[in-house]
Short mmCIF file of C-alpha atoms in Angstrom, two decimals:
data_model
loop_
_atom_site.label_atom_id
_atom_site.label_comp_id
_atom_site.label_asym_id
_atom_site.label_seq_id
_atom_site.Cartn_x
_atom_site.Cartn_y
_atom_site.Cartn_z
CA UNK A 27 135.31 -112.53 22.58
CA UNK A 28 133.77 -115.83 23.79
CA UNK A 29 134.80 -117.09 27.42
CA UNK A 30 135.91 -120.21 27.85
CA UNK A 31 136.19 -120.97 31.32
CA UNK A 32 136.06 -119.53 34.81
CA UNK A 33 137.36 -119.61 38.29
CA UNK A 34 138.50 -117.43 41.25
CA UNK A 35 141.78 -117.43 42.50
CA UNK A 36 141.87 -116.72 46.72
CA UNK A 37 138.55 -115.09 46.25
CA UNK A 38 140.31 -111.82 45.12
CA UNK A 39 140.76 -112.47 41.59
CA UNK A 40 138.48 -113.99 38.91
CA UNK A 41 140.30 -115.64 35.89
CA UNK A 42 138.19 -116.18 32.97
CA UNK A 43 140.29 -117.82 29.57
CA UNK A 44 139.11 -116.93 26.35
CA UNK A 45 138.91 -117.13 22.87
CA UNK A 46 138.82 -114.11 20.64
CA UNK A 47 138.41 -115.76 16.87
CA UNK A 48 141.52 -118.42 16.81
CA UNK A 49 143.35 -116.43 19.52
CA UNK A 50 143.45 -117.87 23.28
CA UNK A 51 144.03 -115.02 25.72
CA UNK A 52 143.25 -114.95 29.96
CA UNK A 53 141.68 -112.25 31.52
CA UNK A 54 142.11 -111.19 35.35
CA UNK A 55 139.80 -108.99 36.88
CA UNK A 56 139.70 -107.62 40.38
CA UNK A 57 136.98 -109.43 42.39
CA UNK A 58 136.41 -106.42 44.22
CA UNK A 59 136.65 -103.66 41.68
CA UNK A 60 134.08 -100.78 42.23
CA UNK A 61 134.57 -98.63 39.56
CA UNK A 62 135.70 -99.10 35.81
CA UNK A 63 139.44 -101.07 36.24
CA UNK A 64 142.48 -99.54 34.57
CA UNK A 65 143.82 -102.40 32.36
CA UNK A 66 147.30 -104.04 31.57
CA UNK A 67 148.32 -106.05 28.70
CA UNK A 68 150.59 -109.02 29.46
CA UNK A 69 152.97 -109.02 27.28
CA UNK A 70 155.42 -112.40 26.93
CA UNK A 71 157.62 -114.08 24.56
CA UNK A 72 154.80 -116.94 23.20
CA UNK A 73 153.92 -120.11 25.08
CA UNK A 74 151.10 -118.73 27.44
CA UNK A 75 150.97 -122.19 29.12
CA UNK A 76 154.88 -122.21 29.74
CA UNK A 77 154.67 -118.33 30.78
CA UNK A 78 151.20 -118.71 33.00
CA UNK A 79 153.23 -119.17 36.44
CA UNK A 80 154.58 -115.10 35.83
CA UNK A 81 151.71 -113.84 34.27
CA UNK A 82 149.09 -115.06 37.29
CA UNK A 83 151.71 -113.43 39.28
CA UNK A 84 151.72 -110.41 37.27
CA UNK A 85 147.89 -110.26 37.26
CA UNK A 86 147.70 -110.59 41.11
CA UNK A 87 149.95 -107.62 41.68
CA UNK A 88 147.12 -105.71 39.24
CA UNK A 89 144.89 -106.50 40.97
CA UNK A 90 145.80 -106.09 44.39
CA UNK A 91 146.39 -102.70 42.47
CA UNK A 92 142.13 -102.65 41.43
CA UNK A 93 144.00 -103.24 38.02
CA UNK A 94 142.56 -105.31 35.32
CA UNK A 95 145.20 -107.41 33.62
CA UNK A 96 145.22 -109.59 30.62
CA UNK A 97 147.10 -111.41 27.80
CA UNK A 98 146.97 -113.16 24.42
CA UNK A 99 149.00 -115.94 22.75
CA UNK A 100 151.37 -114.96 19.94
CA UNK A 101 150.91 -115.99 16.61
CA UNK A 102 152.65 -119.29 16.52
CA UNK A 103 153.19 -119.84 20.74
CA UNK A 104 151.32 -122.65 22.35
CA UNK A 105 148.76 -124.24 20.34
CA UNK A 106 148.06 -122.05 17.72
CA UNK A 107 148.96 -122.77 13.88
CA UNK A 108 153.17 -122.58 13.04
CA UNK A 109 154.05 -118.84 12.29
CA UNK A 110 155.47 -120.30 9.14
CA UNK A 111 156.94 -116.52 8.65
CA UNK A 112 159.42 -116.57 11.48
CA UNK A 113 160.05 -120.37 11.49
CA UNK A 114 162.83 -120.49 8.90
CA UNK A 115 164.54 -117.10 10.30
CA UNK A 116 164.45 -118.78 13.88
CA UNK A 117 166.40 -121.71 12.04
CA UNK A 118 168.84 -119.62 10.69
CA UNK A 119 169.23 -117.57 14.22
CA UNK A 120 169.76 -120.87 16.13
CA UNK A 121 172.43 -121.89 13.81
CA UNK A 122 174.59 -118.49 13.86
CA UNK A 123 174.11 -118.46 17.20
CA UNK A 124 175.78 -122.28 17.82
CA UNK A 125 178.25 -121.35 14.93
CA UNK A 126 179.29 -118.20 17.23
CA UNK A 127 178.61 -116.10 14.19
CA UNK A 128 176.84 -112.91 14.78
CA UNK A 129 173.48 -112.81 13.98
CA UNK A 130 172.52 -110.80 10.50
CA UNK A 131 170.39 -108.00 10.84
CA UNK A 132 167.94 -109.12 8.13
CA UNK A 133 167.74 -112.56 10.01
CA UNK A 134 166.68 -110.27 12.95
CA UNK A 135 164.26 -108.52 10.68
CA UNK A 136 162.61 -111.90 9.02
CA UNK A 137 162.21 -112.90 12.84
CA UNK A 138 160.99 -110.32 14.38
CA UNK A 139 158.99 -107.99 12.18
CA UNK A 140 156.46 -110.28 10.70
CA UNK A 141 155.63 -111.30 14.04
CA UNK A 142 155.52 -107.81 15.23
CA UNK A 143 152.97 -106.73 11.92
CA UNK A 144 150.76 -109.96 13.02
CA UNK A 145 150.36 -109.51 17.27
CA UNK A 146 150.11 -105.55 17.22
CA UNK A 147 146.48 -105.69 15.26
CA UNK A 148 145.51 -108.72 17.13
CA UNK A 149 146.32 -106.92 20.71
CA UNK A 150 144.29 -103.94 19.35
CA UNK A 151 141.45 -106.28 18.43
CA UNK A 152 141.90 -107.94 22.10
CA UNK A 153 142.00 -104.22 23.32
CA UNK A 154 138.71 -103.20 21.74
CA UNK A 155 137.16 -106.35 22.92
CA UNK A 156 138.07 -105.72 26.92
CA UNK A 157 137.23 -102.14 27.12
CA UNK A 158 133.81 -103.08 25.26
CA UNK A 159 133.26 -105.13 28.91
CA UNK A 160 131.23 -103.90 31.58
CA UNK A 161 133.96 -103.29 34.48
CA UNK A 162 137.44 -102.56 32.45
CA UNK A 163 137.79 -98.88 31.74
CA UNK A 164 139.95 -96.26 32.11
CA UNK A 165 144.09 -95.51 30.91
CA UNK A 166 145.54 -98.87 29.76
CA UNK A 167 149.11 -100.42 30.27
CA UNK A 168 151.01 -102.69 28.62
CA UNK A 169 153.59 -104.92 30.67
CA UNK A 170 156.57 -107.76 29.34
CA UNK A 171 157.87 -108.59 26.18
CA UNK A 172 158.38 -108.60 23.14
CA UNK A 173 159.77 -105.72 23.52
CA UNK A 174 159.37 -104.98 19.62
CA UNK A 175 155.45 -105.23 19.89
CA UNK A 176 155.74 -103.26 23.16
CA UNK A 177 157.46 -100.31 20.93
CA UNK A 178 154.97 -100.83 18.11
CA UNK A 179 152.06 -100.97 19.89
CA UNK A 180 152.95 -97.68 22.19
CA UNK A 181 153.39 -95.71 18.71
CA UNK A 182 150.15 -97.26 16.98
CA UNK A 183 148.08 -97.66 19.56
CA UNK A 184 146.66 -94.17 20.99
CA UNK A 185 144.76 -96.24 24.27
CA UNK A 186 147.81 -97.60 25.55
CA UNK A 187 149.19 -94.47 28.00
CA UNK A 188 152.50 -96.53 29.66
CA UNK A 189 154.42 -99.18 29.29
CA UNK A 190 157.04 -101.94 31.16
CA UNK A 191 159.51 -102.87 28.28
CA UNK A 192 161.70 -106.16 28.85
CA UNK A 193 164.87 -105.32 26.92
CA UNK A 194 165.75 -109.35 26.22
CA UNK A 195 165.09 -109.50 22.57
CA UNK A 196 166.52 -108.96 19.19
CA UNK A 197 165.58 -105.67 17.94
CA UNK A 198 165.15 -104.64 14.05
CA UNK A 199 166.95 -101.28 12.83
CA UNK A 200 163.22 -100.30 11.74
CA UNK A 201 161.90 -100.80 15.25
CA UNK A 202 164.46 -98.38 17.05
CA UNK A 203 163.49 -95.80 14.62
CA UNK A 204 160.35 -95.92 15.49
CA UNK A 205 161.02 -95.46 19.40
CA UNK A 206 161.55 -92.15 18.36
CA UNK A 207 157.98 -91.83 17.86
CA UNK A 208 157.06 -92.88 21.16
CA UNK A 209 155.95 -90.38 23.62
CA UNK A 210 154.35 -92.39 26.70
CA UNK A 211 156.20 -92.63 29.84
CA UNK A 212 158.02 -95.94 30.09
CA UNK A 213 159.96 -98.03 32.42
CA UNK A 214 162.48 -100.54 30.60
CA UNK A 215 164.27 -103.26 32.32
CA UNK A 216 167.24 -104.60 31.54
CA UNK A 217 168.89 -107.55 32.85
CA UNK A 218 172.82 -106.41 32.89
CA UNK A 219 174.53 -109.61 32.51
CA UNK A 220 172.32 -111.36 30.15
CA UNK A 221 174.49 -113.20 27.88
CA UNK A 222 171.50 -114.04 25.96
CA UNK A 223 171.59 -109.80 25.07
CA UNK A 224 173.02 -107.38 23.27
CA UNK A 225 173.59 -104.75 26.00
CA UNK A 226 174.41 -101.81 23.75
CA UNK A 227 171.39 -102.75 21.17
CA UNK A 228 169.44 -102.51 24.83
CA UNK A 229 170.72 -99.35 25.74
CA UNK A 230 171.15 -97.50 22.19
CA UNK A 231 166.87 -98.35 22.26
CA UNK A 232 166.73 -96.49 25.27
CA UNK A 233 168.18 -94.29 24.19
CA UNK A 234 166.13 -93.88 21.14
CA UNK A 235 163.06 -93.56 22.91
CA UNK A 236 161.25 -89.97 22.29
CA UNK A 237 159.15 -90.39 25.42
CA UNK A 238 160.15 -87.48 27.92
CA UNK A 239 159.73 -89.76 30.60
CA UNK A 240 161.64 -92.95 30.37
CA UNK A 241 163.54 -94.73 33.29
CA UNK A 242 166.09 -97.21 32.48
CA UNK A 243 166.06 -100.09 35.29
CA UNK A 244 169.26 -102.36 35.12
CA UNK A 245 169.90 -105.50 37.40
CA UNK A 246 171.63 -108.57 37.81
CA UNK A 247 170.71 -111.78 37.85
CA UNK A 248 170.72 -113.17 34.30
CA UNK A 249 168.30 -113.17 31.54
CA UNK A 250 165.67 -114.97 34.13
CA UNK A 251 166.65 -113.09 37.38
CA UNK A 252 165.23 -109.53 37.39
CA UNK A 253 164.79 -109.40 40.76
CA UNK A 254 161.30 -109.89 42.71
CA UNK A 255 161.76 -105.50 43.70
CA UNK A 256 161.20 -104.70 40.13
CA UNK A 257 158.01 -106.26 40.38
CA UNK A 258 157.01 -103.67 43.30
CA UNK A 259 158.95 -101.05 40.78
CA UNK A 260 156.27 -101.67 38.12
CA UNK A 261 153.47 -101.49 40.15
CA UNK A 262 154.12 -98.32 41.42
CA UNK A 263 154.68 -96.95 37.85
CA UNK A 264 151.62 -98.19 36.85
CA UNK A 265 150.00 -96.44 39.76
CA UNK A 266 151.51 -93.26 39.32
CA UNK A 267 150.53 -93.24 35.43
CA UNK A 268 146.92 -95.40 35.26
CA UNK A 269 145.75 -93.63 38.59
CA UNK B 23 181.88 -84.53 68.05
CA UNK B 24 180.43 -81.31 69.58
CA UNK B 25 176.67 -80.38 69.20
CA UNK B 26 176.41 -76.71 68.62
CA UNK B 27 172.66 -76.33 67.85
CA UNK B 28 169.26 -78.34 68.77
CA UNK B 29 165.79 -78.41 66.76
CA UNK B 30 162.67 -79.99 66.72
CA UNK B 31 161.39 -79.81 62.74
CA UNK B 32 157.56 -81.01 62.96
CA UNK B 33 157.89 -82.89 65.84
CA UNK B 34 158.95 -85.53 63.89
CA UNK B 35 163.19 -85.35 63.49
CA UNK B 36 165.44 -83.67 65.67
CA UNK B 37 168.06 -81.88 63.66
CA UNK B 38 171.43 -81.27 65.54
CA UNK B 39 174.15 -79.08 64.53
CA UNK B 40 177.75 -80.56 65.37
CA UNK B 41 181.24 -79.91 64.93
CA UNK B 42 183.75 -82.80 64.87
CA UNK B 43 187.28 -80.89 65.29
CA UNK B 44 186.79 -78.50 62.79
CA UNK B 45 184.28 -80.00 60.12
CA UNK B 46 180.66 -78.66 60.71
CA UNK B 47 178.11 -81.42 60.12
CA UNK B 48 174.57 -82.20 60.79
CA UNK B 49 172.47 -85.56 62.42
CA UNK B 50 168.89 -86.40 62.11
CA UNK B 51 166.87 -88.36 64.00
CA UNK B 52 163.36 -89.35 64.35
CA UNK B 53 161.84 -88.13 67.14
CA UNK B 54 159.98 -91.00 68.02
CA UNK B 55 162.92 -93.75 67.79
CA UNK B 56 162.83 -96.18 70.59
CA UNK B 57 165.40 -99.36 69.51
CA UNK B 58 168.82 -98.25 67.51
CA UNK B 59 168.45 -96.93 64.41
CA UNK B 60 169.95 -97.38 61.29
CA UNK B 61 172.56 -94.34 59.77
CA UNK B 62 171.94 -93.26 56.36
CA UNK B 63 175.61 -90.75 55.58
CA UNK B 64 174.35 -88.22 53.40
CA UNK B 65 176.77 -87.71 50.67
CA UNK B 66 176.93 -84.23 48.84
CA UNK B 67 178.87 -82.38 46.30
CA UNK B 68 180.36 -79.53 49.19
CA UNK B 69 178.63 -76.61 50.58
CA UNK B 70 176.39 -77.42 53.01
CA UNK B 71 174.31 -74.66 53.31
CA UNK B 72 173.32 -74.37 49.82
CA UNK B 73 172.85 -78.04 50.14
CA UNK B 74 170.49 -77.99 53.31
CA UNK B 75 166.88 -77.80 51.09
CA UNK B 76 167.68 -81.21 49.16
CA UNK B 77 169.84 -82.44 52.07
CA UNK B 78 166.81 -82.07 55.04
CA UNK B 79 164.16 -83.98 52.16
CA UNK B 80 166.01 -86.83 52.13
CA UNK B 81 166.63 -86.79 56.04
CA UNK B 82 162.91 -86.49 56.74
CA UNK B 83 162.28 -89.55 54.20
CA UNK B 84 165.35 -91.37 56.53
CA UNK B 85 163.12 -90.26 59.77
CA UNK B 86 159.89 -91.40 58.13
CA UNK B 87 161.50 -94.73 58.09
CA UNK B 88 162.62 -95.00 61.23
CA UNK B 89 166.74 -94.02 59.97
CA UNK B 90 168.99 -91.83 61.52
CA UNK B 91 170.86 -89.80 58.95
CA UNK B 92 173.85 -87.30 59.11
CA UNK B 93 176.16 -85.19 56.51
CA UNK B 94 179.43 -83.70 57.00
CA UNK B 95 180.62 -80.26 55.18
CA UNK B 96 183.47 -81.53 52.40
CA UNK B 97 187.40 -80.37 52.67
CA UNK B 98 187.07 -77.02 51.02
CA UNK B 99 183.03 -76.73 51.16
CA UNK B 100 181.16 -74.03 52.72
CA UNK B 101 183.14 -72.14 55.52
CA UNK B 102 186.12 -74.79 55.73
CA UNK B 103 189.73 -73.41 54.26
CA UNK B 104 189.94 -73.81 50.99
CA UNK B 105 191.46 -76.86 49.51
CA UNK B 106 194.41 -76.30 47.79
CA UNK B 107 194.87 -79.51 46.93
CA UNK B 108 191.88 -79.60 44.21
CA UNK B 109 191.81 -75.34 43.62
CA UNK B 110 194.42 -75.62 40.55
CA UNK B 111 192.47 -78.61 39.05
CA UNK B 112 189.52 -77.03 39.37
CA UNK B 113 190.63 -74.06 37.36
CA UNK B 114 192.27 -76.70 34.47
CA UNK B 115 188.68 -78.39 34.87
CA UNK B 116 186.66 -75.21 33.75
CA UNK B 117 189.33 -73.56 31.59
CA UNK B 118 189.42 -77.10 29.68
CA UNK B 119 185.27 -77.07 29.60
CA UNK B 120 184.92 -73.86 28.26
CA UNK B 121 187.27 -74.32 25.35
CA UNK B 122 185.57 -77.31 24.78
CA UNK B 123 188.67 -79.58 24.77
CA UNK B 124 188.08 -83.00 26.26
CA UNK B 125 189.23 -83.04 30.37
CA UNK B 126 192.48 -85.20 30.89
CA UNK B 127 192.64 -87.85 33.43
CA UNK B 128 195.23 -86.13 34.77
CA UNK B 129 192.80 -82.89 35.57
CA UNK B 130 190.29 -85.91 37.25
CA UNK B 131 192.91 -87.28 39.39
CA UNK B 132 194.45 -83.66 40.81
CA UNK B 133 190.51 -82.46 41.04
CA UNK B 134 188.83 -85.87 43.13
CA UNK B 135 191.77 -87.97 44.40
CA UNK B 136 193.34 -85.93 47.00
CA UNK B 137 189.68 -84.97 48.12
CA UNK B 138 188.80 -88.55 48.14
CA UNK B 139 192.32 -89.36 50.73
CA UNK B 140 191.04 -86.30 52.52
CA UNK B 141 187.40 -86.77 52.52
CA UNK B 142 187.24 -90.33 53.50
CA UNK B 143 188.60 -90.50 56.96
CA UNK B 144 186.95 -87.84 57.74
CA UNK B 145 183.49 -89.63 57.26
CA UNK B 146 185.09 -92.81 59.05
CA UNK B 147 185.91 -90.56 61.86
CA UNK B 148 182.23 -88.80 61.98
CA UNK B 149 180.88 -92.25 61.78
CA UNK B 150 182.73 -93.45 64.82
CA UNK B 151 181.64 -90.55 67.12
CA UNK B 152 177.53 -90.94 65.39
CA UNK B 153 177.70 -94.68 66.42
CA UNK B 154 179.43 -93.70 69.98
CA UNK B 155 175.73 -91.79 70.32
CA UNK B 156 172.71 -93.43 72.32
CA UNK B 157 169.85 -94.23 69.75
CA UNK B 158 172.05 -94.46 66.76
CA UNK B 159 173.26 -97.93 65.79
CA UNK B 160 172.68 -101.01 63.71
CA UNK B 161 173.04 -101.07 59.96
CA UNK B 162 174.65 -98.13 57.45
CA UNK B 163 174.23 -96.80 54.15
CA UNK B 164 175.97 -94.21 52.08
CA UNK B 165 173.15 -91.67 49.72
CA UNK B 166 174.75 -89.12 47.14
CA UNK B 167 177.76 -87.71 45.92
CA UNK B 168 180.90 -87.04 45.12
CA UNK B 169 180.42 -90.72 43.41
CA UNK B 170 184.59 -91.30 44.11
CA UNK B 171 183.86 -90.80 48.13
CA UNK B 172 181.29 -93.38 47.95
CA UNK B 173 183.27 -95.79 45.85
CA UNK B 174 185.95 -95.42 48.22
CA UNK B 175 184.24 -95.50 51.87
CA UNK B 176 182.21 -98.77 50.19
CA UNK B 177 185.94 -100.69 49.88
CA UNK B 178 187.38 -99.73 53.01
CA UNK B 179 184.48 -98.94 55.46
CA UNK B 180 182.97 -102.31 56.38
CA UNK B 181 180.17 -100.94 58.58
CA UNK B 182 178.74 -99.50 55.67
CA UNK B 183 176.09 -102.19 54.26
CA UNK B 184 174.57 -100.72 51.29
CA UNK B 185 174.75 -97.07 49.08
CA UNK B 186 172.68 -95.02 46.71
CA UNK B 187 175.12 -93.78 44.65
CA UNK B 188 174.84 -90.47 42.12
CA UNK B 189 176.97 -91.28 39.06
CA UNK B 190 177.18 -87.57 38.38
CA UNK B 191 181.03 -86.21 38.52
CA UNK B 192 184.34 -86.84 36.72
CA UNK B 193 185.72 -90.37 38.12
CA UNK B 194 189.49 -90.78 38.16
CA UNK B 195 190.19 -94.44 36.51
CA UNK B 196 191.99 -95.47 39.85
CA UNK B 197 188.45 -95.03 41.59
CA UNK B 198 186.64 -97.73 38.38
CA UNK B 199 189.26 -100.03 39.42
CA UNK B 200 189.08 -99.79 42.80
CA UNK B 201 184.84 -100.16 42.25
CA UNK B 202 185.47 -104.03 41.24
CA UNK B 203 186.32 -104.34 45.26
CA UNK B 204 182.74 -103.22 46.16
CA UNK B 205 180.97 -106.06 47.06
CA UNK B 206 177.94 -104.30 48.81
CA UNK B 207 174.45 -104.00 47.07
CA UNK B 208 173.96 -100.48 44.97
CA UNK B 209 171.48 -98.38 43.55
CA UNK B 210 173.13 -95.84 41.43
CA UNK B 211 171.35 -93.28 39.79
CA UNK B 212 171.98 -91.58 36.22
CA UNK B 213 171.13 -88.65 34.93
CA UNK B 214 170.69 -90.27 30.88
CA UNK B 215 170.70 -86.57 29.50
CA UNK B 216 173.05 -84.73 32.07
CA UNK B 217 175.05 -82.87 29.64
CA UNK B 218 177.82 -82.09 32.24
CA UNK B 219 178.32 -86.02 32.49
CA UNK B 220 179.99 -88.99 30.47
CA UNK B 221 176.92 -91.39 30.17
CA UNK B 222 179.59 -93.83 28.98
CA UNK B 223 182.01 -93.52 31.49
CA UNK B 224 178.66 -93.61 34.18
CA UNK B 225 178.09 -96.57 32.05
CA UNK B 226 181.29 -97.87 32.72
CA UNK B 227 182.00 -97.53 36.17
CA UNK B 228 178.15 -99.07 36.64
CA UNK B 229 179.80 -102.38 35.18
CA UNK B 230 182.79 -102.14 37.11
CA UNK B 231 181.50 -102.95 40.45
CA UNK B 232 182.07 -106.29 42.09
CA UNK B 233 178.70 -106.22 43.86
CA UNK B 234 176.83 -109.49 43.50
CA UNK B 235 173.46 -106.80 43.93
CA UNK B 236 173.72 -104.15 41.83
CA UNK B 237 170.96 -101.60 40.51
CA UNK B 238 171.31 -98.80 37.94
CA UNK B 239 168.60 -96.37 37.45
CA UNK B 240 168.83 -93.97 34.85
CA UNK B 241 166.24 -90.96 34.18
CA UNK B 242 165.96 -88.02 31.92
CA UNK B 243 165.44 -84.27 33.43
CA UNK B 244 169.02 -83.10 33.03
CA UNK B 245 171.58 -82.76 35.48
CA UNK B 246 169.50 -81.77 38.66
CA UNK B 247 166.15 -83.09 37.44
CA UNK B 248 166.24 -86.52 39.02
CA UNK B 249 162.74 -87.41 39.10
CA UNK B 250 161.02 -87.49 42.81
CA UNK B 251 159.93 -91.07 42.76
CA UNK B 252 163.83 -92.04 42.90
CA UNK B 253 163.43 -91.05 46.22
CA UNK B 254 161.27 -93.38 47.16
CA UNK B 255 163.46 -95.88 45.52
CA UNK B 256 166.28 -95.07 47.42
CA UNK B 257 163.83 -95.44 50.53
CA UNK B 258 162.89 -98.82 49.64
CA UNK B 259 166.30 -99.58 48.32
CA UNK B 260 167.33 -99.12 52.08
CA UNK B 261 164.32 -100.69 54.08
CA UNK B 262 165.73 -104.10 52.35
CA UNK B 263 169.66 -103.45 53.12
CA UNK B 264 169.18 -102.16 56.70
CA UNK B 265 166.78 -103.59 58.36
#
């Protein structure tokens, strides 16, 4: 992990980008943080640039917290190489989608999955590079999308002790069975009238879930419009789980 | 409205037994109120008394806040006469659970509509006399059960500004249609593995209301194991609606 650059945002919270082999990732640290900081992945859908207005505003809120947050770009968002995997599936989703057709399950799978097999060893790679800093220590979150890295992630990864799931995303057969593996308390939002989402995929993942403590938030607002209280919601679940 | 008893509990709420004709109810207030405060109407499922425990909790967490709050005992709950009305249905209800048959609407509507017609003015009248009082005024908010009382007092009540609703009892199809005309902002809770519910028919009504601001929380921990930090939810929910 090599920074790249640095700077402190309202003297509360120092940003640092960096670069861990090819991968771009931000990290936001407390500037006041005593002890070891509990951390939280920032999960997102790819573009970090696009997505860096939520996820400062996301960090701040961890660190207000004495939280540690950070995130990574996915294989093929921003500036990193085509994910030549997904590329042709993403075609053919975009063009059932405009047809009005319904969208195949194995396009789903060819989109989602080889992404999911990429990210989830590069966030564990990222993962073993932040807790190897002086500072970051302690249970670890993760926070966003996509959801189906979220869900692999909580079953392979043994460090990660809670999760925020963003239910907004296609979701392969094989990744609801293996919710059913997942035992760490979670908090999944769901944006009701998203016409972008398949309610009933959203909620039959809930359902799936194996964790004993799950809590299924649903709002309006559109895919974009989870209100600002569910921020507030997810800190507090990150308190009562990382503290 | 009649107060019949008077106590101080920690300093911090005065509890007041009242009758108003012949429904027995009790108001909370904090002790240390100086402008108006909010109502919170405590919705229950009937029978006060064995209510009281859960009932008093969420009036201290109304006091804490600065909130009035008050209950009334339900037609047929506690001491009152029994309710003929519902009695009958009541007996189809369990006769029809215990042979395992699925419950006919027509069970639903003899069980909660007539206790709906009966229950509802009498919370507009206990209202009337609770905003009559010095120290109680400003905005109102419905917490709790029977669901199809809340649903009903949100259409035609217009002081009442916002509701925590429990989506936890059989709900006559007359009282899903009549949810489209709720237009005030919700937080309804649900119980995802409360075996003595329909999660779909929870699921249902949910999508049914009108409200612009609508929030569904759903937990596990079975029928009466909704999970403490709701109540802080429903705290919150309420410091943004009423005040």
């Amino acid at each position: 992990m090599r920074f790249t650059s640095e700077q402190r945002l309202d003297d509360a919270v120092l940003e640092r980008e960096f670069t861990l082999g090819e991968i771009p990732g931000i990290l936001w640290t407390p500037a006041a943080a005593s002890a070891p900081a509990p951390l939280i992945l920032l999960g997102h859908p790819g573009g970090l640039r696009q997505m860096y207005p939520r996820l400062v505003g996301r960090a701040r809120h961890c660190a207000a917290l004495g939280f540690a947050a950070a995130t990574i770009e996915l294989p093929g968002g921003g500036d990193r190489p085509r994910f030549a995997a997904a590329e042709q599936a993403r075609a053919d989703l975009r063009r059932a989608v405009r047809a009005g057709e319904p969208v195949d399950d194995e396009i789903v799978d060819r989109l989602v999955l080889p992404l999911v097999d990429q990210a989830v060893p590069e966030w564990r790679a990222t993962l073993d590079a932040l807790l190897a800093l002086p500072g970051i220590g302690g249970p670890v979150g993760f926070a966003g999308g996509v959801i189906a890295i979220g869900v692999r992630l909580a079953v392979v990864e043994p460090r990660i002790s809670a999760a925020v799931l963003f239910a907004g995303s296609y979701v392969p057969r094989v990744i609801v069975e293996e919710a059913r593996q997942v035992t760490i308390p979670l908090l999944v939002l769901l944006q009701w009238d998203d016409e972008g989402n398949d309610r009933q995929q959203a909620l039959d993942l809930f359902d799936a879930f194996g964790s004993e403590e799950k809590t299924l938030h649903a709002n309006m607002g559109g895919h974009t419009g989870v209100p600002s209280h569910e921020g507030d919601a997810g800190d507090r679940f990150f308190v009562r789980h990382l503290t």
